[in-house]
Coordinates of C-alpha atoms in Angstrom, one line a residue:
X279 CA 21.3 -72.8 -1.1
X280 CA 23.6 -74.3 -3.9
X281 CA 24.6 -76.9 -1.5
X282 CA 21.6 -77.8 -0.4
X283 CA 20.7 -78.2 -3.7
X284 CA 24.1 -80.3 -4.4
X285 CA 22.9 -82.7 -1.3
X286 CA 19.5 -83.3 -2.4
X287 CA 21.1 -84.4 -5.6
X288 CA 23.8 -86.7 -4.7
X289 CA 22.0 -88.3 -1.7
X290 CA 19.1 -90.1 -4.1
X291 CA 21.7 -91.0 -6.5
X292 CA 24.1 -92.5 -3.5
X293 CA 20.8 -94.4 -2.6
X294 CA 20.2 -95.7 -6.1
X295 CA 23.3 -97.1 -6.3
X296 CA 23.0 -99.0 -3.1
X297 CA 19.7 -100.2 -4.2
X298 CA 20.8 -101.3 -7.4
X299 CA 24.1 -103.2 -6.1
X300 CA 21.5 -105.1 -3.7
X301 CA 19.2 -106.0 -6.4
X302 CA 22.4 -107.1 -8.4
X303 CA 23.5 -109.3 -5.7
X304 CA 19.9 -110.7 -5.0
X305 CA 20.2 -111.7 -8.6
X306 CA 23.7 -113.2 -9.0
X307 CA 24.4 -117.1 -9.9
X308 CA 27.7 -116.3 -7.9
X309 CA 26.6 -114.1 -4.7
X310 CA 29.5 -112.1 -3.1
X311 CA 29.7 -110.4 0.3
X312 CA 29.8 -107.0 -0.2
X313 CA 33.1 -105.1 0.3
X314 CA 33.1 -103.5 3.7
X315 CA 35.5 -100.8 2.1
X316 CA 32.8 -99.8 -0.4
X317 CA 30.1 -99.3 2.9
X318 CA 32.2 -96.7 4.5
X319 CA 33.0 -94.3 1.0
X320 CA 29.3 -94.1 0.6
X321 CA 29.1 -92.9 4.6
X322 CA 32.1 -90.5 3.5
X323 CA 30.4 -89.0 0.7
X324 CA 26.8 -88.9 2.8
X325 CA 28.9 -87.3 5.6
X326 CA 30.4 -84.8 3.4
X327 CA 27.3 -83.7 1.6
X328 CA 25.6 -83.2 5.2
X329 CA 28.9 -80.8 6.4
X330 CA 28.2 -78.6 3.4
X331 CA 25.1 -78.1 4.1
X332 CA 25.8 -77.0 7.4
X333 CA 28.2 -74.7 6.1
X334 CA 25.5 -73.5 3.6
X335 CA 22.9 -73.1 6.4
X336 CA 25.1 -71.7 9.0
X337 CA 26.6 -68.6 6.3
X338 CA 22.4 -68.1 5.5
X339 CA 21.8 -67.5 8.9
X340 CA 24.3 -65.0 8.9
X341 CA 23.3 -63.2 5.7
X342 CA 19.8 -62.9 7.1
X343 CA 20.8 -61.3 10.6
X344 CA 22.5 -58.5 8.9
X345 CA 19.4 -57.8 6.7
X346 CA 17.8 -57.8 9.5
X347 CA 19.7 -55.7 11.9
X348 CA 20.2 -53.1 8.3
X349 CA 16.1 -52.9 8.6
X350 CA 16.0 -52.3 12.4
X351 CA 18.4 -49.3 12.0
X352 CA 16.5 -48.0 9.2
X353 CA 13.5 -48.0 11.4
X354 CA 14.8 -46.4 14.6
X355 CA 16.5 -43.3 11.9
X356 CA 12.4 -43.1 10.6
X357 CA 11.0 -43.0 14.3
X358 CA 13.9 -40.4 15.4
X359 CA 13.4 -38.4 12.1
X360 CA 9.2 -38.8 12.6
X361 CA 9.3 -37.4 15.9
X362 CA 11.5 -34.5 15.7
X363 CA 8.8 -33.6 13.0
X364 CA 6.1 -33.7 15.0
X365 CA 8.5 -31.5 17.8
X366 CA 8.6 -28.6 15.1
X367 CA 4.7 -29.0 14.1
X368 CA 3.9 -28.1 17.5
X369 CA 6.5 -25.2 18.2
X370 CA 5.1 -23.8 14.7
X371 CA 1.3 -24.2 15.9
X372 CA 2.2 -22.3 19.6
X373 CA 4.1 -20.0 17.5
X374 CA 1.1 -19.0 15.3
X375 CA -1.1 -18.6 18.7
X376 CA 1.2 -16.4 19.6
X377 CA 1.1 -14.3 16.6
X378 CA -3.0 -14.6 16.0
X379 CA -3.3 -13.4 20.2
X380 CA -1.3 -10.7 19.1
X381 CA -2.7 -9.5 16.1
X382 CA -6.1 -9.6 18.4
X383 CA -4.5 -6.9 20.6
X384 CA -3.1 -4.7 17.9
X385 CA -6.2 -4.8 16.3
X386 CA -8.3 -3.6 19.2
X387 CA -5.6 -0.9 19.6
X388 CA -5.6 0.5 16.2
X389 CA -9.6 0.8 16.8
X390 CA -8.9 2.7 20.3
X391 CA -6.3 5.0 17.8
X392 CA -9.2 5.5 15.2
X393 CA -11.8 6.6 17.6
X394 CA -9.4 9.0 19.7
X395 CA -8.1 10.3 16.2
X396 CA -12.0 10.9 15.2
X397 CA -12.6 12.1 18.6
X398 CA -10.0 14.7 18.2
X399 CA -10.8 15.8 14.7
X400 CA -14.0 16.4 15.7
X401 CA -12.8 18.2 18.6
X402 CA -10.7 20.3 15.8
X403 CA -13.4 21.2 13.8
X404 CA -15.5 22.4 16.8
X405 CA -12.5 24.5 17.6
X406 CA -11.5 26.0 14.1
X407 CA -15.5 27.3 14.2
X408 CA -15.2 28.7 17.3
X409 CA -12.1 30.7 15.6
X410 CA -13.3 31.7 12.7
X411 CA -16.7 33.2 14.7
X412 CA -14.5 34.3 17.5
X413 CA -12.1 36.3 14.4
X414 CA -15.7 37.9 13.3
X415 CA -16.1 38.8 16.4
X416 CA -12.7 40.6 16.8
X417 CA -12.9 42.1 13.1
X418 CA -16.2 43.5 14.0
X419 CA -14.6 45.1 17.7
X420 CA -11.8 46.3 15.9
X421 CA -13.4 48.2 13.4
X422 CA -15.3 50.1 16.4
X423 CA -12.5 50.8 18.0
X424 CA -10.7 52.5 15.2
X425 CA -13.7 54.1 14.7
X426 CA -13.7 55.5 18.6
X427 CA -9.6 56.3 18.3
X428 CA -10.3 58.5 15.3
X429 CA -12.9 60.1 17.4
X430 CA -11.2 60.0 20.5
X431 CA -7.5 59.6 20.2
X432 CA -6.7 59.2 24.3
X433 CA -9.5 56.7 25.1
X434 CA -8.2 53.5 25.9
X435 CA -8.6 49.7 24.7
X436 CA -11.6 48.8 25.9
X437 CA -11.8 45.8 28.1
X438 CA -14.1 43.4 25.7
X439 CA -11.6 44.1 23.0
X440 CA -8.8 42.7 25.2
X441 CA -10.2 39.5 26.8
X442 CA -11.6 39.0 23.0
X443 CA -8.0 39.3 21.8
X444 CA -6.8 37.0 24.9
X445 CA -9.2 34.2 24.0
X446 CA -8.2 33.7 20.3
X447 CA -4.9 33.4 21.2
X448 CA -5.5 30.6 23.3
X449 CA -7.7 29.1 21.0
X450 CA -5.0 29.1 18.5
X451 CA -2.7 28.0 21.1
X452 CA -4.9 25.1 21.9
X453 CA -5.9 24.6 18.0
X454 CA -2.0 23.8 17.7
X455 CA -1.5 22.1 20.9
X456 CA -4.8 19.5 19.1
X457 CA -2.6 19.6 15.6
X458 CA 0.7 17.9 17.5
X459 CA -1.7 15.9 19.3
X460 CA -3.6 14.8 15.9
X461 CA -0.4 14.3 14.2
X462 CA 1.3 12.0 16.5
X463 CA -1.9 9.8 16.7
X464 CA -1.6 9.6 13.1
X465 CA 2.1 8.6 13.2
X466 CA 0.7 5.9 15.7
X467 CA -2.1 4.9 13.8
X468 CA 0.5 4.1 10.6
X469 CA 2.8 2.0 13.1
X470 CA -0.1 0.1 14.4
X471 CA -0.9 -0.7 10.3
X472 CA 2.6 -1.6 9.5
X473 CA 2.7 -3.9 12.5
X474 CA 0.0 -5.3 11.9
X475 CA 0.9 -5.9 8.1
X476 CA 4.2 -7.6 9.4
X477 CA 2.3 -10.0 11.4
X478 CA -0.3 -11.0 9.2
X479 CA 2.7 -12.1 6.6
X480 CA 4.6 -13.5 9.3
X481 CA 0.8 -16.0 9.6
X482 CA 1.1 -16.4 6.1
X483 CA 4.3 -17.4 6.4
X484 CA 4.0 -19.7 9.1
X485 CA 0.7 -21.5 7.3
X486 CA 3.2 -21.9 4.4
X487 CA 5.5 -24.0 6.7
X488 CA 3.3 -25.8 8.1
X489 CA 1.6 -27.1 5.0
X490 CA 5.4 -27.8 3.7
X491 CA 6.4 -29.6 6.3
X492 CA 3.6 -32.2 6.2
X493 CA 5.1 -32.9 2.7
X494 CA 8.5 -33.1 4.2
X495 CA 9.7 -30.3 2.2
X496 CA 9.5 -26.7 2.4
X497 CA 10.1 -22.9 0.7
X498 CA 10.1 -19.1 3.3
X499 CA 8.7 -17.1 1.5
X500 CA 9.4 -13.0 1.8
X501 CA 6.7 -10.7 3.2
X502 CA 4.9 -8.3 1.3
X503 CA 4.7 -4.6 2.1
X504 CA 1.8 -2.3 1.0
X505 CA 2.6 1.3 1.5
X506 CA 0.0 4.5 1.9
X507 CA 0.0 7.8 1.4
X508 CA -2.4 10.4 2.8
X509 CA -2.8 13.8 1.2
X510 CA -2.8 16.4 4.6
X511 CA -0.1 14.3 5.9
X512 CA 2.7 16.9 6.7
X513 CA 5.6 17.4 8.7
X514 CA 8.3 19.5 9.8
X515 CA 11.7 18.2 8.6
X516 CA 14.9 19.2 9.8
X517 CA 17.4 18.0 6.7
X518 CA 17.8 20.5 4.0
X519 CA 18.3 18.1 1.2
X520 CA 14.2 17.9 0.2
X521 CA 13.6 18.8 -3.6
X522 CA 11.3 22.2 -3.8
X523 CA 9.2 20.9 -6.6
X524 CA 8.7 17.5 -9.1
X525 CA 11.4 19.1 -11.6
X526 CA 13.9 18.9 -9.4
X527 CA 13.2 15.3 -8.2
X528 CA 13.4 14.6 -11.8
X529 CA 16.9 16.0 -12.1
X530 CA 17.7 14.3 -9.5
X531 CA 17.5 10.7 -11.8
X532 CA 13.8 9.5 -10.4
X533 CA 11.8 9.5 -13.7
X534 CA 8.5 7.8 -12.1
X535 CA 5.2 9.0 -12.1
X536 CA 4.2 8.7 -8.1
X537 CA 3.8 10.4 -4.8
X538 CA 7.1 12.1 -3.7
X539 CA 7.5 14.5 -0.7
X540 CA 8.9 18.2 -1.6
X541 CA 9.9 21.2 0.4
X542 CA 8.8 24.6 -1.2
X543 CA 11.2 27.6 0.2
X544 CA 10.3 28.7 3.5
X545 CA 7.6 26.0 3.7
X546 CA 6.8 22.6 5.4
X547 CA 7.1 19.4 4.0
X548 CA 3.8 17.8 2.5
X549 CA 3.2 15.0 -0.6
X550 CA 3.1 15.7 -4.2
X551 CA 2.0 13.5 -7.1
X552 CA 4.7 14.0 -9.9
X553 CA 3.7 13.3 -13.0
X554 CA 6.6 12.6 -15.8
X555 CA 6.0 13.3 -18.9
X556 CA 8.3 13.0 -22.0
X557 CA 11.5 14.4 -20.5
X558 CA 10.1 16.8 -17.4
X559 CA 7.5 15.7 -14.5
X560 CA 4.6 18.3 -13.5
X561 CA 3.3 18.6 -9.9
X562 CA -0.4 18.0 -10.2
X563 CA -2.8 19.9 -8.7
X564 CA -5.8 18.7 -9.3
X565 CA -7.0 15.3 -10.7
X566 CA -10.7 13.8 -11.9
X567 CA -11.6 10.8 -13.2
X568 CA -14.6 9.2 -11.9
X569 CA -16.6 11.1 -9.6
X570 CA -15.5 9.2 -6.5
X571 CA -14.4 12.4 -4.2
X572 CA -16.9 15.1 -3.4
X573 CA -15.7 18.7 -5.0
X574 CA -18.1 20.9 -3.2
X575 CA -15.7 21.5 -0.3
X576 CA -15.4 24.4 2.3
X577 CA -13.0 26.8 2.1
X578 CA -10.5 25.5 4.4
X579 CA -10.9 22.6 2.4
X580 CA -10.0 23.9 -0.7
X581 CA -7.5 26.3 1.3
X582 CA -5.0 23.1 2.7
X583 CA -6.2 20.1 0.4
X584 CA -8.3 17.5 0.5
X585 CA -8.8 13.6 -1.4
X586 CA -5.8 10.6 -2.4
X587 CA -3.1 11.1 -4.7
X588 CA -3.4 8.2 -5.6
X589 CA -7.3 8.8 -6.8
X590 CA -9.2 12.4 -7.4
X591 CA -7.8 15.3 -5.1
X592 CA -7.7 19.0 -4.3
X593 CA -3.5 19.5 -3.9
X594 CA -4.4 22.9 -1.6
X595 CA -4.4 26.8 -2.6
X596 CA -1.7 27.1 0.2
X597 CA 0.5 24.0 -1.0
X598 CA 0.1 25.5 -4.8
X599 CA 1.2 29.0 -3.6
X600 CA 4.1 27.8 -1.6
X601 CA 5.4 26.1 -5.0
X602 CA 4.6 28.6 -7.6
X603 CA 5.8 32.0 -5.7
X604 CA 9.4 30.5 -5.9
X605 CA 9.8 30.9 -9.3
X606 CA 7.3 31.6 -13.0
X607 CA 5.6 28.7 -13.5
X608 CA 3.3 27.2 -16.2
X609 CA 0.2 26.4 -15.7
X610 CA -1.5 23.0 -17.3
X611 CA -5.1 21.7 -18.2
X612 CA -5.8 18.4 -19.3
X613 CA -9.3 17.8 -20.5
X614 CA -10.2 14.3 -21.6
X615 CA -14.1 13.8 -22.8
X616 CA -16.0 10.8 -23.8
X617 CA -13.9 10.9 -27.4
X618 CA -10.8 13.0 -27.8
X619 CA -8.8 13.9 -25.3
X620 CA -7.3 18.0 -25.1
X621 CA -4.6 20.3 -23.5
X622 CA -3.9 23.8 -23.0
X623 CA -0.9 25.6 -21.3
X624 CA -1.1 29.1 -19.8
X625 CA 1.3 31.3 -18.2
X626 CA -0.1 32.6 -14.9
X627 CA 0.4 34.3 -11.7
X628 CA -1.3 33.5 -8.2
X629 CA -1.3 35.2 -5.3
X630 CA -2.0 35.0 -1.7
X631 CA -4.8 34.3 0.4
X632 CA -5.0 37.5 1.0
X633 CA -6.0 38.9 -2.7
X634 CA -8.4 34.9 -2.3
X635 CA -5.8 33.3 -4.2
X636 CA -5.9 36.0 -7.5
X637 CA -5.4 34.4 -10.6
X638 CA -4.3 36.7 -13.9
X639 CA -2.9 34.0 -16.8
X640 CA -2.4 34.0 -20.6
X641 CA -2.6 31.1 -23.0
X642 CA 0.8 29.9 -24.7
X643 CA -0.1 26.9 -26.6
X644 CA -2.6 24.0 -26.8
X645 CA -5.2 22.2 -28.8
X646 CA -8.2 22.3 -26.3
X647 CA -10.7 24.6 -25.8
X648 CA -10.8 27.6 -23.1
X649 CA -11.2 26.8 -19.5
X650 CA -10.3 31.0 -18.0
X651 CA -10.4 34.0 -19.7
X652 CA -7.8 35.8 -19.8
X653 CA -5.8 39.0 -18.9
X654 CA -8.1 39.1 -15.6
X655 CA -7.8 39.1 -12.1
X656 CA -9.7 36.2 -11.2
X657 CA -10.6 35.5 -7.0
X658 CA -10.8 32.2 -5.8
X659 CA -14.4 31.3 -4.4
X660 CA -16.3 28.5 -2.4
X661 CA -20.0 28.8 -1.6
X662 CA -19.3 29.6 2.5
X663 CA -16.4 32.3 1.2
X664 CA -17.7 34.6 -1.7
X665 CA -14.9 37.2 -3.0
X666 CA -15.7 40.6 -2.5
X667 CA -17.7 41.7 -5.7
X668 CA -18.6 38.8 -7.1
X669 CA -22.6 37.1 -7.3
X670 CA -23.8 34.4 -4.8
X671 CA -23.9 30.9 -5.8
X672 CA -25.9 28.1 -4.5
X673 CA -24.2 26.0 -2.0
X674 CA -25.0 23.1 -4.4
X675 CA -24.4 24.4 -7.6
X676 CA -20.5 23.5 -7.4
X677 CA -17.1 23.4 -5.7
X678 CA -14.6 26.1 -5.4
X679 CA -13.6 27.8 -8.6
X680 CA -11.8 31.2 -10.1
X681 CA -15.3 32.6 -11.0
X682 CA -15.6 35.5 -13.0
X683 CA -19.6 35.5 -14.7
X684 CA -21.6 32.5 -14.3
X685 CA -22.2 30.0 -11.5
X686 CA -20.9 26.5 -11.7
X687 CA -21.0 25.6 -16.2
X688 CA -17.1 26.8 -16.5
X689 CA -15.7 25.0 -13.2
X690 CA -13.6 21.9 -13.2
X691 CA -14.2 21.1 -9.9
X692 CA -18.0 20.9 -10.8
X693 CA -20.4 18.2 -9.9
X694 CA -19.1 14.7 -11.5
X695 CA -22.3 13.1 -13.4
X696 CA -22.8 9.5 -13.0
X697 CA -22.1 8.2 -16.4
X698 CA -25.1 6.6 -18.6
X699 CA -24.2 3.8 -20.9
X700 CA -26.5 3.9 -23.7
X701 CA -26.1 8.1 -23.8
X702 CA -24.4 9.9 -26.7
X703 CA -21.1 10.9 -25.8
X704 CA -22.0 14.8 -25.2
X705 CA -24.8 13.5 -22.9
X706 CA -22.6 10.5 -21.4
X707 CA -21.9 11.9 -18.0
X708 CA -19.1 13.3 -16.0
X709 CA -18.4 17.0 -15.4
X710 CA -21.1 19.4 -17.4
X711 CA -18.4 21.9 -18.8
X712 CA -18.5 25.2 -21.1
X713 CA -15.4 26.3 -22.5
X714 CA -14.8 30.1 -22.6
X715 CA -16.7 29.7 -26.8
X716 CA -20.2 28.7 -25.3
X717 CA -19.4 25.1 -26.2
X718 CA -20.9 22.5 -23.8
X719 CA -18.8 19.3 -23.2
X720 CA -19.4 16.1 -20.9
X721 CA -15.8 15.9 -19.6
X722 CA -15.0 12.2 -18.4
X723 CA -11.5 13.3 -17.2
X724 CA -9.2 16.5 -15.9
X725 CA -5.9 17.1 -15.1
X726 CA -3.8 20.7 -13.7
X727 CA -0.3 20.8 -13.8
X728 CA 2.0 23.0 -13.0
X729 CA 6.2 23.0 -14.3
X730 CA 8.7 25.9 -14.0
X731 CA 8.7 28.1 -17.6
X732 CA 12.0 28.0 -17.5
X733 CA 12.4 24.1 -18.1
X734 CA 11.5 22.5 -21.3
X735 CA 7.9 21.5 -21.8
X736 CA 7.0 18.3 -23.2
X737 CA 3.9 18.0 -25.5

């Protein structure tokens, strides 16, 4: 360009001149012939300017290519880089078919696993009943027959007795054989939910990358896991390093209120909530706090458990006694009302289902009021299994309880209110309660807990 610029210069001026030596010899008195000499520098000069430009033009030309061939590479790396883009876009979208067809199928098996698990509980229930009548039934034959071999020492079993004696056992047989059966759908029922869990964050995921990648950039992202916990879930373990209670899972460094799984001696393994206080943690046995679980249970209910940890529940007289026969424990209440909140700690003894789960205790400490009397052998009771000596009461009065003299206004496990707003707070709602004084409170919260009286007990 600069010579270019040089030649369009120099070649009007080279002109000028000529015009100007023309004009002057036009114009002179003497007229001389022009030197021939003169003629050819101007052509030299012309010629020269003319090269240069050349040159100019030709190194132009050259510059320009290699712009040009520098844009054409940058466009084939684009087109190259655009279309290996579009190659992952649609191995991500089969990819996520793939996943969605088979969350389809798990989904429809987990539904085949929940109807065959409701089939067989149902099938369990019908059995259990057919038990316990079939047990009446041999309780009622046996008492005959002792009655006949005090009369009659030589006569022998009678036939009835016998087959009687046969069936029941192969009910119970089959009532186990339905409890493996029951228990390994479950454990299938938890895969299918984990499975599917893993594949609906792995379609997370994958809509994650996808919407990345359209941006040309992009982030994984971990999946989440949600675990559950079902009370009745139990199992038979064969390691021998299972804590026998929340104090010792405590000693052992975990100082988390949560759902741990304990081992009582010469008992299976089942779920406990654990919950730590300043410097212990308590097994709790019971906990209320909003009405959502239904307390007026059977007594095989109330006998193995029933409700969430993680929400209201019935731990299980069987579960309770397995924990408490190992060693003296302390028993707990936690009463929490509309305004104050209370406690009161007892030392107690329970026994068997054979004595209905007996309870005799005796208040140590606490700033609540009353929930037992005490110094008295109190029997565990549910409106379909009444304790020998004690009054009837209505099927809807109330869940099970340690009765002792009046139906339903001392039991914790009571009917839960709906609370009223605009109520005063001994009218509010909750659980209608009287304490062991006659005093009536509207109990909004409860709590049992039991901890070894041998540990220290936090406040």
């Amino acid at each position: 360009m600069y010579t270019i610029k040089l030649f369009l210069f120099i070649a009007p001026l080279v002109i000028s001149s000529r015009t100007d030596q023309d004009d002057t010899s036009l114009h002179s008195i003497s007229p001389e012939p022009k030197s021939r000499f003169a003629m050819l520098d101007d052509v030299k000069i012309l010629a020269n300017g003319l090269l240069q430009l050349g040159h100019g033009l030709k190194d132009f030309v050259h510059k320009t290519k290699g712009q040009i061939n520098d844009i054409f590479q940058k466009l084939n790396i684009f087109d190259q880089s655009f279309y290996d883009l579009s190659l992952q876009t649609n191995e991500i979208k089969e990819e996520e078919k793939e996943l969605r067809r088979a969350t389809s199928k798990l989904q429809v098996k987990n539904e085949e696993v929940k109807n065959m698990s409701l089939e067989l509980d149902s099938k369990l229930e019908s059995l259990l009943e057919e038990k316990i009548l079939l047990q009446q039934k041999v309780r009622y034959l046996e008492d005959q027959l002792t009655n006949l071999i005090k009369n009659q020492p030589q006569i022998q079993e009678h036939l009835e007795v016998t087959s009687l004696k046969t069936l029941v056992e192969q009910q119970d047989n089959s009532i186990k054989d339905l409890l493996q059966i029951v228990e390994e759908q479950y454990r299938q029922l938890n895969q299918q939910q984990s499975q599917i869990k893993e594949i609906e964050n792995q379609l997370r995921r994958t809509g994650i990358k996808e919407s990345t990648e359209n941006s040309l950039s992009s982030k994984p992202r971990a999946p989440r896991t949600t675990p559950s916990f079902h009370l009745n879930e139990t199992k038979i373990v064969e390691h021998d390093d299972i804590p026998a209670d929340c104090t010792i899972i405590y000693n052992q460094g975990k100082h988390t209120s949560g759902i741990y799984s304990i081992r009582p001696s010469n008992s299976q393994v089942f779920n406990v909530y654990c919950d730590v206080k300043s410097g212990s943690s308590w097994t709790l046995i019971q906990h209320r706090r909003d009405g959502s679980q239904n307390f007026n249970e059977t007594w095989e209910n109330y006998k193995y458990g029933f409700g969430r940890l993680d929400g209201e529940f019935w731990l299980g007289l069987e579960k309770i006694y397995s924990i408490v026969k190992q060693s003296n424990y302390i028993l707990r209440i936690e009463l929490e009302d509309w305004k104050d909140k209370y406690y009161t700690e007892y030392s107690f003894h329970l026994g068997d289902h054979e004595t209905n789960y007996t309870l005799h205790l005796a208040e140590i400490s606490g700033n609540g009021p009353k929930a037992f009397p005490e110094h008295k052998d109190l029997m565990f009771s549910t409106w379909d299994h009444k304790a020998k000596g004690h009054f009837n009461c209505p099927e809807s009065n109330s869940g099970g309880w340690w009765c002792h003299d009046v139906c339903g206004e001392n039991n914790l496990n009571g009917k839960y209110s709906k609370p009223k707003a605009k109520a005063k707070p001994e009218r509010k709602g909750g659980i209608c309660w009287k304490s062991q004084d006659g005093r009536l409170y509207s109990i909004k919260a409860t709590k049992m807990l039991i901890h070894p009286s041998d540990s220290e007990n936090p406040e």
